Every structure is written in structure tokens, then in C-alpha cells.
Amino acid sequence: MKAGVALTQDCDVSRLEELVKLVDLVHISCGDPCHDDVPFNPEMLEKVAAVRKMHKRVLIEIEGNITANDVQTSVKKGANLLVSGYKGDKPDKEFLAMRQTINKIRMGL
């Protein structure tokens, strides 16, 4: 079992400075799960980088219409769990592309 904290887009990352040492996971919302038309917000990756700088071992989960195009940068910034509610025309192809990108990162390619 794990304990975590969530950070919305309008919440300042500095609020996590003390909490991040007490949790296993930080969830960062990079979109709006209630509105499919809200795209992934790449500016949230700066919050990912800030959390990673605060704590090297905490799990960082991001969600919010992430596509295969967002995976590489998200991982470089420090995310290690990616959740997408992708609602495009071909979700099977999109998730396969995400998985392939993740596999390449794991293999160091």
C-alpha cells in the first residue's frame, strides 16, 4: 500500500516541500480529467522537475491527455508513472506508441 498527494495545475509546487518526504507518490494533474477537450499542459513538467529535485525517490505520476509525443520529455523531467485518458480516434495505436517509447527509454535508446 502507498500514500500519496495530488497537485493540481493551479497549486504551487512549493506546498509540497515538507510533504514530499512523507509520501510515496506525488500525482500531478497535467490536464483536466473532466474535460476531454483540455490538452496536456507541458508547462506542468516544470512542476515535475521541481518535485524530482525535492525528492529523488518519490514516485511521480502525471495524467491528463498524455500522448506518445509527451512521454520522452515527461520522463526526462522526472515522471515515472504516466496515465492518459486519451480520447483520440485510435486509442489502441496511441497507447501502443506510448508503450514503445517507454520501452526505448528503458533500453537506453
N, CA, C and O atoms as a printed pandas DataFrame, in Angstrom:
     atom_number atom_name residue_name chain_id  residue_number  x_coord  y_coord  z_coord
0              1         N          MET        A               1    0.842   -1.164    0.000
1              2        CA          MET        A               1    0.000    0.000    0.000
2              3         C          MET        A               1    0.900    1.244    0.000
3              4         O          MET        A               1    1.977    1.247    0.596
4              5         N          LYS        A               2    0.440    2.283   -0.673
5              6        CA          LYS        A               2    1.213    3.523   -0.779
6              7         C          LYS        A               2    0.339    4.709   -0.386
7              8         O          LYS        A               2   -0.886    4.658   -0.496
8              9         N          ALA        A               3    0.986    5.771    0.071
9             10        CA          ALA        A               3    0.294    7.021    0.388
10            11         C          ALA        A               3    0.805    8.096   -0.554
11            12         O          ALA        A               3    1.999    8.162   -0.849
12            13         N          GLY        A               4   -0.109    8.941   -1.026
13            14        CA          GLY        A               4    0.300    9.968   -1.969
14            15         C          GLY        A               4   -0.428   11.276   -1.770
15            16         O          GLY        A               4   -1.348   11.391   -0.960
16            17         N          VAL        A               5    0.010   12.258   -2.535
17            18        CA          VAL        A               5   -0.581   13.584   -2.518
18            19         C          VAL        A               5   -0.763   14.029   -3.967
19            20         O          VAL        A               5    0.024   13.658   -4.838
20            21         N          ALA        A               6   -1.799   14.822   -4.221
21            22        CA          ALA        A               6   -2.079   15.298   -5.575
22            23         C          ALA        A               6   -1.823   16.793   -5.675
23            24         O          ALA        A               6   -2.042   17.549   -4.728
24            25         N          LEU        A               7   -1.356   17.197   -6.846
25            26        CA          LEU        A               7   -1.075   18.596   -7.126
26            27         C          LEU        A               7   -1.851   18.992   -8.377
27            28         O          LEU        A               7   -1.655   18.416   -9.447
28            29         N          THR        A               8   -2.729   19.975   -8.235
29            30        CA          THR        A               8   -3.486   20.462   -9.385
30            31         C          THR        A               8   -2.668   21.503  -10.133
31            32         O          THR        A               8   -1.619   21.941   -9.662
32            33         N          GLN        A               9   -3.153   21.890  -11.293
33            34        CA          GLN        A               9   -2.411   22.852  -12.105
34            35         C          GLN        A               9   -2.260   24.207  -11.425
35            36         O          GLN        A               9   -1.253   24.886  -11.627
36            37         N          ASP        A              10   -3.232   24.607  -10.632
37            38        CA          ASP        A              10   -3.161   25.930  -10.006
38            39         C          ASP        A              10   -2.501   25.928   -8.631
39            40         O          ASP        A              10   -2.377   26.979   -8.003
40            41         N          CYS        A              11   -2.082   24.768   -8.163
41            42        CA          CYS        A              11   -1.425   24.655   -6.850
42            43         C          CYS        A              11    0.086   24.848   -7.007
43            44         O          CYS        A              11    0.707   24.261   -7.893
44            45         N          ASP        A              12    0.658   25.662   -6.152
45            46        CA          ASP        A              12    2.096   25.922   -6.203
46            47         C          ASP        A              12    2.875   24.724   -5.663
47            48         O          ASP        A              12    2.548   24.186   -4.604
48            49         N          VAL        A              13    3.893   24.318   -6.389
49            50        CA          VAL        A              13    4.689   23.141   -6.027
50            51         C          VAL        A              13    5.410   23.316   -4.693
51            52         O          VAL        A              13    5.750   22.323   -4.050
52            53         N          SER        A              14    5.644   24.520   -4.275
53            54        CA          SER        A              14    6.340   24.754   -3.005
54            55         C          SER        A              14    5.537   24.226   -1.816
55            56         O          SER        A              14    6.102   24.001   -0.746
56            57         N          ARG        A              15    4.235   24.027   -1.986
57            58        CA          ARG        A              15    3.409   23.486   -0.907
58            59         C          ARG        A              15    3.794   22.050   -0.568
59            60         O          ARG        A              15    3.415   21.536    0.485
60            61         N          LEU        A              16    4.545   21.401   -1.453
61            62        CA          LEU        A              16    4.925   20.009   -1.238
62            63         C          LEU        A              16    6.264   19.832   -0.527
63            64         O          LEU        A              16    6.637   18.707   -0.193
64            65         N          GLU        A              17    6.984   20.909   -0.293
65            66        CA          GLU        A              17    8.346   20.796    0.229
66            67         C          GLU        A              17    8.453   19.919    1.473
67            68         O          GLU        A              17    9.379   19.113    1.570
68            69         N          GLU        A              18    7.554   20.050    2.403
69            70        CA          GLU        A              18    7.595   19.221    3.611
70            71         C          GLU        A              18    6.880   17.894    3.403
71            72         O          GLU        A              18    7.309   16.869    3.933
72            73         N          LEU        A              19    5.795   17.903    2.637
73            74        CA          LEU        A              19    5.004   16.688    2.419
74            75         C          LEU        A              19    5.732   15.620    1.614
75            76         O          LEU        A              19    5.562   14.428    1.867
76            77         N          VAL        A              20    6.532   16.035    0.657
77            78        CA          VAL        A              20    7.135   15.077   -0.271
78            79         C          VAL        A              20    7.991   14.039    0.444
79            80         O          VAL        A              20    8.176   12.934   -0.066
80            81         N          LYS        A              21    8.505   14.375    1.600
81            82        CA          LYS        A              21    9.315   13.432    2.377
82            83         C          LYS        A              21    8.456   12.390    3.102
83            84         O          LYS        A              21    8.970   11.381    3.585
84            85         N          LEU        A              22    7.156   12.640    3.173
85            86        CA          LEU        A              22    6.256   11.782    3.933
86            87         C          LEU        A              22    5.400   10.862    3.064
87            88         O          LEU        A              22    4.696    9.998    3.586
88            89         N          VAL        A              23    5.456   11.038    1.754
89            90        CA          VAL        A              23    4.589   10.268    0.861
90            91         C          VAL        A              23    5.412    9.378   -0.070
91            92         O          VAL        A              23    6.617    9.563   -0.242
92            93         N          ASP        A              24    4.727    8.421   -0.655
93            94        CA          ASP        A              24    5.351    7.520   -1.622
94            95         C          ASP        A              24    5.181    8.022   -3.055
95            96         O          ASP        A              24    5.968    7.688   -3.941
96            97         N          LEU        A              25    4.136    8.833   -3.269
97            98        CA          LEU        A              25    3.761    9.212   -4.614
98            99         C          LEU        A              25    3.249   10.643   -4.653
99           100         O          LEU        A              25    2.540   11.090   -3.752
100          101         N          VAL        A              26    3.618   11.350   -5.710
101          102        CA          VAL        A              26    3.053   12.673   -5.987
102          103         C          VAL        A              26    2.349   12.576   -7.326
103          104         O          VAL        A              26    2.953   12.221   -8.338
104          105         N          HIS        A              27    1.069   12.893   -7.318
105          106        CA          HIS        A              27    0.260   12.889   -8.538
106          107         C          HIS        A              27    0.153   14.334   -9.023
107          108         O          HIS        A              27   -0.259   15.218   -8.272
108          109         N          ILE        A              28    0.528   14.571  -10.281
109          110        CA          ILE        A              28    0.467   15.917  -10.846
110          111         C          ILE        A              28   -0.491   15.901  -12.036
111          112         O          ILE        A              28   -0.290   15.178  -13.012
112          113         N          SER        A              29   -1.524   16.709  -11.929
113          114        CA          SER        A              29   -2.517   16.798  -12.997
114          115         C          SER        A              29   -1.993   17.728  -14.090
115          116         O          SER        A              29   -1.703   18.899  -13.846
116          117         N          CYS        A              30   -1.881   17.185  -15.286
117          118        CA          CYS        A              30   -1.362   17.963  -16.428
118          119         C          CYS        A              30   -2.452   18.244  -17.452
119          120         O          CYS        A              30   -2.163   18.662  -18.573
120          121         N          GLY        A              31   -3.672   18.020  -17.077
121          122        CA          GLY        A              31   -4.814   18.256  -17.948
122          123         C          GLY        A              31   -6.040   18.398  -17.073
123          124         O          GLY        A              31   -5.934   18.735  -15.894
124          125         N          ASP        A              32   -7.198   18.142  -17.643
125          126        CA          ASP        A              32   -8.433   18.189  -16.879
126          127         C          ASP        A              32   -9.200   16.910  -17.159
127          128         O          ASP        A              32   -9.785   16.764  -18.232
128          129         N          PRO        A              33   -9.209   15.967  -16.197
129          130        CA          PRO        A              33   -9.852   14.683  -16.440
130          131         C          PRO        A              33  -11.355   14.787  -16.671
131          132         O          PRO        A              33  -11.974   13.849  -17.173
132          133         N          CYS        A              34  -11.934   15.907  -16.312
133          134        CA          CYS        A              34  -13.375   16.081  -16.506
134          135         C          CYS        A              34  -13.722   16.656  -17.874
135          136         O          CYS        A              34  -14.889   16.677  -18.267
136          137         N          HIS        A              35  -12.719   17.117  -18.590
137          138        CA          HIS        A              35  -12.963   17.737  -19.898
138          139         C          HIS        A              35  -11.981   17.173  -20.913
139          140         O          HIS        A              35  -10.787   17.472  -20.879
140          141         N          ASP        A              36  -12.501   16.357  -21.810
141          142        CA          ASP        A              36  -11.660   15.699  -22.812
142          143         C          ASP        A              36  -10.988   16.673  -23.766
143          144         O          ASP        A              36   -9.959   16.352  -24.361
144          145         N          ASP        A              37  -11.562   17.858  -23.914
145          146        CA          ASP        A              37  -11.023   18.805  -24.885
146          147         C          ASP        A              37   -9.856   19.619  -24.330
147          148         O          ASP        A              37   -9.261   20.409  -25.063
148          149         N          VAL        A              38   -9.519   19.444  -23.059
149          150        CA          VAL        A              38   -8.386   20.161  -22.464
150          151         C          VAL        A              38   -7.123   19.358  -22.752
151          152         O          VAL        A              38   -6.985   18.231  -22.278
152          153         N          PRO        A              39   -6.197   19.930  -23.528
153          154        CA          PRO        A              39   -4.983   19.182  -23.889
154          155         C          PRO        A              39   -3.993   19.083  -22.728
155          156         O          PRO        A              39   -4.097   19.790  -21.726
156          157         N          PHE        A              40   -3.041   18.186  -22.902
157          158        CA          PHE        A              40   -1.914   18.051  -21.977
158          159         C          PHE        A              40   -1.215   19.398  -21.859
159          160         O          PHE        A              40   -0.964   20.058  -22.867
160          161         N          ASN        A              41   -0.900   19.808  -20.640
161          162        CA          ASN        A              41   -0.243   21.089  -20.399
162          163         C          ASN        A              41    1.241   20.838  -20.121
163          164         O          ASN        A              41    1.600   20.456  -19.008
164          165         N          PRO        A              42    2.107   21.047  -21.117
165          166        CA          PRO        A              42    3.532   20.766  -20.928
166          167         C          PRO        A              42    4.206   21.655  -19.879
167          168         O          PRO        A              42    5.273   21.308  -19.373
168          169         N          GLU        A              43    3.599   22.786  -19.550
169          170        CA          GLU        A              43    4.172   23.659  -18.516
170          171         C          GLU        A              43    4.191   22.967  -17.157
171          172         O          GLU        A              43    4.989   23.329  -16.292
172          173         N          MET        A              44    3.326   21.978  -16.960
173          174        CA          MET        A              44    3.287   21.249  -15.697
174          175         C          MET        A              44    4.534   20.407  -15.490
175          176         O          MET        A              44    4.823   19.991  -14.368
176          177         N          LEU        A              45    5.274   20.153  -16.556
177          178        CA          LEU        A              45    6.501   19.359  -16.426
178          179         C          LEU        A              45    7.564   20.085  -15.607
179          180         O          LEU        A              45    8.469   19.452  -15.063
180          181         N          GLU        A              46    7.461   21.398  -15.518
181          182        CA          GLU        A              46    8.382   22.134  -14.636
182          183         C          GLU        A              46    8.083   21.799  -13.180
183          184         O          GLU        A              46    8.990   21.788  -12.347
184          185         N          LYS        A              47    6.821   21.526  -12.870
185          186        CA          LYS        A              47    6.467   21.097  -11.517
186          187         C          LYS        A              47    7.004   19.690  -11.260
187          188         O          LYS        A              47    7.442   19.379  -10.152
188          189         N          VAL        A              48    6.967   18.852  -12.281
189          190        CA          VAL        A              48    7.538   17.508  -12.163
190          191         C          VAL        A              48    9.021   17.622  -11.821
191          192         O          VAL        A              48    9.506   16.957  -10.906
192          193         N          ALA        A              49    9.735   18.466  -12.559
193          194        CA          ALA        A              49   11.171   18.654  -12.323
194          195         C          ALA        A              49   11.434   19.192  -10.918
195          196         O          ALA        A              49   12.395   18.786  -10.266
196          197         N          ALA        A              50   10.584   20.102  -10.454
197          198        CA          ALA        A              50   10.762   20.672   -9.113
198          199         C          ALA        A              50   10.551   19.613   -8.029
199          200         O          ALA        A              50   11.297   19.564   -7.051
200          201         N          VAL        A              51    9.530   18.765   -8.206
201          202        CA          VAL        A              51    9.289   17.692   -7.235
202          203         C          VAL        A              51   10.443   16.700   -7.259
203          204         O          VAL        A              51   10.897   16.246   -6.208
204          205         N          ARG        A              52   10.916   16.364   -8.445
205          206        CA          ARG        A              52   12.040   15.417   -8.565
206          207         C          ARG        A              52   13.272   15.980   -7.862
207          208         O          ARG        A              52   14.026   15.235   -7.236
208          209         N          LYS        A              53   13.475   17.282   -7.963
209          210        CA          LYS        A              53   14.615   17.915   -7.299
210          211         C          LYS        A              53   14.463   17.850   -5.769
211          212         O          LYS        A              53   15.451   17.723   -5.045
212          213         N          MET        A              54   13.230   17.938   -5.296
213          214        CA          MET        A              54   12.962   17.859   -3.857
214          215         C          MET        A              54   13.225   16.466   -3.306
215          216         O          MET        A              54   13.705   16.312   -2.183
216          217         N          HIS        A              55   12.903   15.442   -4.117
217          218        CA          HIS        A              55   12.997   14.064   -3.625
218          219         C          HIS        A              55   13.293   13.138   -4.802
219          220         O          HIS        A              55   12.482   13.008   -5.719
220          221         N          LYS        A              56   14.433   12.514   -4.769
221          222        CA          LYS        A              56   14.885   11.676   -5.890
222          223         C          LYS        A              56   14.130   10.359   -6.013
223          224         O          LYS        A              56   14.045    9.801   -7.107
224          225         N          ARG        A              57   13.579    9.849   -4.910
225          226        CA          ARG        A              57   12.986    8.509   -4.947
226          227         C          ARG        A              57   11.463    8.472   -4.978
227          228         O          ARG        A              57   10.887    7.405   -5.194
228          229         N          VAL        A              58   10.806    9.582   -4.773
229          230        CA          VAL        A              58    9.354    9.579   -4.758
230          231         C          VAL        A              58    8.818    9.221   -6.152
231          232         O          VAL        A              58    9.389    9.630   -7.163
232          233         N          LEU        A              59    7.726    8.462   -6.197
233          234        CA          LEU        A              59    7.071    8.170   -7.464
234          235         C          LEU        A              59    6.329    9.430   -7.909
235          236         O          LEU        A              59    5.620   10.054   -7.119
236          237         N          ILE        A              60    6.496    9.792   -9.166
237          238        CA          ILE        A              60    5.781   10.945   -9.703
238          239         C          ILE        A              60    4.889   10.465  -10.835
239          240         O          ILE        A              60    5.351    9.989  -11.872
240          241         N          GLU        A              61    3.607   10.607  -10.596
241          242        CA          GLU        A              61    2.599   10.213  -11.580
242          243         C          GLU        A              61    2.022   11.471  -12.211
243          244         O          GLU        A              61    1.660   12.422  -11.517
244          245         N          ILE        A              62    1.943   11.461  -13.534
245          246        CA          ILE        A              62    1.281   12.556  -14.224
246          247         C          ILE        A              62    0.117   11.988  -15.025
247          248         O          ILE        A              62    0.153   10.841  -15.471
248          249         N          GLU        A              63   -0.911   12.807  -15.199
249          250        CA          GLU        A              63   -2.052   12.399  -16.002
250          251         C          GLU        A              63   -2.624   13.627  -16.690
251          252         O          GLU        A              63   -2.406   14.765  -16.273
252          253         N          GLY        A              64   -3.359   13.358  -17.754
253          254        CA          GLY        A              64   -4.029   14.454  -18.436
254          255         C          GLY        A              64   -3.800   14.484  -19.929
255          256         O          GLY        A              64   -3.036   15.317  -20.418
256          257         N          ASN        A              65   -4.436   13.602  -20.660
257          258        CA          ASN        A              65   -4.358   13.571  -22.129
258          259         C          ASN        A              65   -2.930   13.494  -22.653
259          260         O          ASN        A              65   -2.591   14.130  -23.652
260          261         N          ILE        A              66   -2.106   12.723  -21.982
261          262        CA          ILE        A              66   -0.727   12.496  -22.405
262          263         C          ILE        A              66   -0.744   11.647  -23.672
263          264         O          ILE        A              66   -1.523   10.701  -23.789
264          265         N          THR        A              67    0.119   11.997  -24.610
265          266        CA          THR        A              67    0.259   11.206  -25.831
266          267         C          THR        A              67    1.693   10.688  -25.912
267          268         O          THR        A              67    2.540   11.034  -25.089
268          269         N          ALA        A              68    1.945    9.864  -26.905
269          270        CA          ALA        A              68    3.296    9.331  -27.114
270          271         C          ALA        A              68    4.304   10.457  -27.311
271          272         O          ALA        A              68    5.474   10.315  -26.956
272          273         N          ASN        A              69    3.860   11.559  -27.868
273          274        CA          ASN        A              69    4.762   12.703  -28.088
274          275         C          ASN        A              69    5.225   13.348  -26.788
275          276         O          ASN        A              69    6.238   14.046  -26.768
276          277         N          ASP        A              70    4.490   13.120  -25.702
277          278        CA          ASP        A              70    4.814   13.740  -24.415
278          279         C          ASP        A              70    5.668   12.852  -23.519
279          280         O          ASP        A              70    6.207   13.324  -22.518
280          281         N          VAL        A              71    5.799   11.588  -23.859
281          282        CA          VAL        A              71    6.448   10.615  -22.971
282          283         C          VAL        A              71    7.914   10.950  -22.712
283          284         O          VAL        A              71    8.324   11.028  -21.554
284          285         N          GLN        A              72    8.694   11.145  -23.738
285          286        CA          GLN        A              72   10.140   11.372  -23.602
286          287         C          GLN        A              72   10.440   12.546  -22.672
287          288         O          GLN        A              72   11.227   12.420  -21.735
288          289         N          THR        A              73    9.812   13.674  -22.938
289          290        CA          THR        A              73   10.062   14.870  -22.125
290          291         C          THR        A              73    9.578   14.665  -20.696
291          292         O          THR        A              73   10.231   15.101  -19.748
292          293         N          SER        A              74    8.442   14.008  -20.541
293          294        CA          SER        A              74    7.892   13.772  -19.200
294          295         C          SER        A              74    8.843   12.936  -18.351
295          296         O          SER        A              74    9.062   13.232  -17.176
296          297         N          VAL        A              75    9.397   11.907  -18.946
297          298        CA          VAL        A              75   10.337   11.042  -18.224
298          299         C          VAL        A              75   11.634   11.792  -17.919
299          300         O          VAL        A              75   12.181   11.663  -16.824
300          301         N          LYS        A              76   12.123   12.567  -18.872
301          302        CA          LYS        A              76   13.352   13.350  -18.640
302          303         C          LYS        A              76   13.177   14.338  -17.489
303          304         O          LYS        A              76   14.126   14.608  -16.754
304          305         N          LYS        A              77   11.982   14.871  -17.332
305          306        CA          LYS        A              77   11.717   15.827  -16.251
306          307         C          LYS        A              77   11.557   15.141  -14.901
307          308         O          LYS        A              77   11.655   15.791  -13.860
308          309         N          GLY        A              78   11.306   13.802  -14.908
309          310        CA          GLY        A              78   11.251   13.081  -13.642
310          311         C          GLY        A              78   10.017   12.231  -13.411
311          312         O          GLY        A              78    9.925   11.559  -12.384
312          313         N          ALA        A              79    9.070   12.238  -14.327
313          314        CA          ALA        A              79    7.869   11.409  -14.150
314          315         C          ALA        A              79    8.221    9.940  -14.352
315          316         O          ALA        A              79    9.010    9.595  -15.231
316          317         N          ASN        A              80    7.628    9.079  -13.529
317          318        CA          ASN        A              80    7.846    7.651  -13.744
318          319         C          ASN        A              80    6.554    6.848  -13.783
319          320         O          ASN        A              80    6.598    5.622  -13.890
320          321         N          LEU        A              81    5.423    7.502  -13.699
321          322        CA          LEU        A              81    4.119    6.873  -13.923
322          323         C          LEU        A              81    3.318    7.805  -14.826
323          324         O          LEU        A              81    3.117    8.973  -14.494
324          325         N          LEU        A              82    2.866    7.297  -15.955
325          326        CA          LEU        A              82    2.137    8.116  -16.924
326          327         C          LEU        A              82    0.737    7.545  -17.105
327          328         O          LEU        A              82    0.573    6.369  -17.431
328          329         N          VAL        A              83   -0.264    8.382  -16.893
329          330        CA          VAL        A              83   -1.654    7.965  -17.021
330          331         C          VAL        A              83   -2.318    8.883  -18.030
331          332         O          VAL        A              83   -2.228   10.106  -17.925
332          333         N          SER        A              84   -2.986    8.286  -19.009
333          334        CA          SER        A              84   -3.630    9.091  -20.036
334          335         C          SER        A              84   -5.073    8.663  -20.217
335          336         O          SER        A              84   -5.386    7.472  -20.247
336          337         N          GLY        A              85   -5.932    9.634  -20.335
337          338        CA          GLY        A              85   -7.321    9.381  -20.694
338          339         C          GLY        A              85   -7.530    9.721  -22.153
339          340         O          GLY        A              85   -8.556   10.286  -22.531
340          341         N          TYR        A              86   -6.545    9.370  -22.976
341          342        CA          TYR        A              86   -6.559    9.706  -24.401
342          343         C          TYR        A              86   -7.883    9.329  -25.043
343          344         O          TYR        A              86   -8.334    8.187  -24.948
344          345         N          LYS        A              87   -8.498   10.304  -25.697
345          346        CA          LYS        A              87   -9.806   10.069  -26.303
346          347         C          LYS        A              87   -9.779   10.276  -27.818
347          348         O          LYS        A              87  -10.814   10.554  -28.423
348          349         N          GLY        A              88   -8.616   10.144  -28.425
349          350        CA          GLY        A              88   -8.495   10.334  -29.872
350          351         C          GLY        A              88   -9.187    9.236  -30.654
351          352         O          GLY        A              88   -9.850    8.372  -30.081
352          353         N          ASP        A              89   -9.028    9.277  -31.953
353          354        CA          ASP        A              89   -9.689    8.333  -32.851
354          355         C          ASP        A              89   -9.193    6.903  -32.682
355          356         O          ASP        A              89   -9.970    5.960  -32.831
356          357         N          LYS        A              90   -7.918    6.730  -32.375
357          358        CA          LYS        A              90   -7.329    5.385  -32.310
358          359         C          LYS        A              90   -6.525    5.212  -31.020
359          360         O          LYS        A              90   -5.295    5.228  -31.044
360          361         N          PRO        A              91   -7.225    5.046  -29.896
361          362        CA          PRO        A              91   -6.501    4.932  -28.625
362          363         C          PRO        A              91   -5.565    3.730  -28.575
363          364         O          PRO        A              91   -4.520    3.797  -27.926
364          365         N          ASP        A              92   -5.916    2.629  -29.247
365          366        CA          ASP        A              92   -5.036    1.456  -29.225
366          367         C          ASP        A              92   -3.693    1.776  -29.858
367          368         O          ASP        A              92   -2.658    1.342  -29.351
368          369         N          LYS        A              93   -3.685    2.516  -30.942
369          370        CA          LYS        A              93   -2.423    2.892  -31.595
370          371         C          LYS        A              93   -1.643    3.886  -30.736
371          372         O          LYS        A              93   -0.416    3.818  -30.659
372          373         N          GLU        A              94   -2.353    4.798  -30.097
373          374        CA          GLU        A              94   -1.681    5.789  -29.250
374          375         C          GLU        A              94   -1.023    5.119  -28.046
375          376         O          GLU        A              94    0.126    5.420  -27.721
376          377         N          PHE        A              95   -1.741    4.216  -27.385
377          378        CA          PHE        A              95   -1.163    3.550  -26.221
378          379         C          PHE        A              95   -0.027    2.609  -26.618
379          380         O          PHE        A              95    0.930    2.444  -25.861
380          381         N          LEU        A              96   -0.120    2.001  -27.780
381          382        CA          LEU        A              96    0.979    1.171  -28.273
382          383         C          LEU        A              96    2.208    2.048  -28.517
383          384         O          LEU        A              96    3.323    1.656  -28.174
384          385         N          ALA        A              97    2.015    3.222  -29.104
385          386        CA          ALA        A              97    3.136    4.145  -29.344
386          387         C          ALA        A              97    3.740    4.613  -28.014
387          388         O          ALA        A              97    4.958    4.750  -27.901
388          389         N          MET        A              98    2.899    4.856  -27.021
389          390        CA          MET        A              98    3.411    5.239  -25.703
390          391         C          MET        A              98    4.259    4.110  -25.125
391          392         O          MET        A              98    5.353    4.349  -24.615
392          393         N          ARG        A              99    3.754    2.882  -25.207
393          394        CA          ARG        A              99    4.481    1.726  -24.673
394          395         C          ARG        A              99    5.810    1.547  -25.383
395          396         O          ARG        A              99    6.816    1.245  -24.741
396          397         N          GLN        A             100    5.833    1.730  -26.701
397          398        CA          GLN        A             100    7.078    1.585  -27.464
398          399         C          GLN        A             100    8.092    2.645  -27.057
399          400         O          GLN        A             100    9.284    2.354  -26.950
400          401         N          THR        A             101    7.633    3.865  -26.832
401          402        CA          THR        A             101    8.536    4.934  -26.394
402          403         C          THR        A             101    9.094    4.609  -25.009
403          404         O          THR        A             101   10.288    4.781  -24.765
404          405         N          ILE        A             102    8.242    4.143  -24.110
405          406        CA          ILE        A             102    8.687    3.773  -22.760
406          407         C          ILE        A             102    9.721    2.642  -22.833
407          408         O          ILE        A             102   10.729    2.681  -22.127
408          409         N          ASN        A             103    9.480    1.649  -23.670
409          410        CA          ASN        A             103   10.436    0.539  -23.822
410          411         C          ASN        A             103   11.778    1.028  -24.340
411          412         O          ASN        A             103   12.821    0.546  -23.898
412          413         N          LYS        A             104   11.771    1.979  -25.272
413          414        CA          LYS        A             104   13.027    2.531  -25.799
414          415         C          LYS        A             104   13.788    3.259  -24.687
415          416         O          LYS        A             104   15.010    3.144  -24.587
416          417         N          ILE        A             105   13.061    4.005  -23.857
417          418        CA          ILE        A             105   13.701    4.712  -22.757
418          419         C          ILE        A             105   14.325    3.710  -21.796
419          420         O          ILE        A             105   15.455    3.906  -21.349
420          421         N          ARG        A             106   13.612    2.651  -21.475
421          422        CA          ARG        A             106   14.140    1.624  -20.570
422          423         C          ARG        A             106   15.409    0.979  -21.109
423          424         O          ARG        A             106   16.311    0.633  -20.348
424          425         N          MET        A             107   15.471    0.822  -22.424
425          426        CA          MET        A             107   16.635    0.178  -23.037
426          427         C          MET        A             107   17.754    1.174  -23.328
427          428         O          MET        A             107   18.808    0.803  -23.844
428          429         N          GLY        A             108   17.515    2.447  -22.990
429          430        CA          GLY        A             108   18.536    3.458  -23.187
430          431         C          GLY        A             108   18.692    3.936  -24.615
431          432         O          GLY        A             108   19.745    4.455  -24.986
432          433         N          LEU        A             109   17.668    3.769  -25.409
433          434        CA          LEU        A             109   17.727    4.209  -26.807
434          435         C          LEU        A             109   17.206    5.618  -26.982
435          436         O          LEU        A             109   17.188    6.135  -28.099
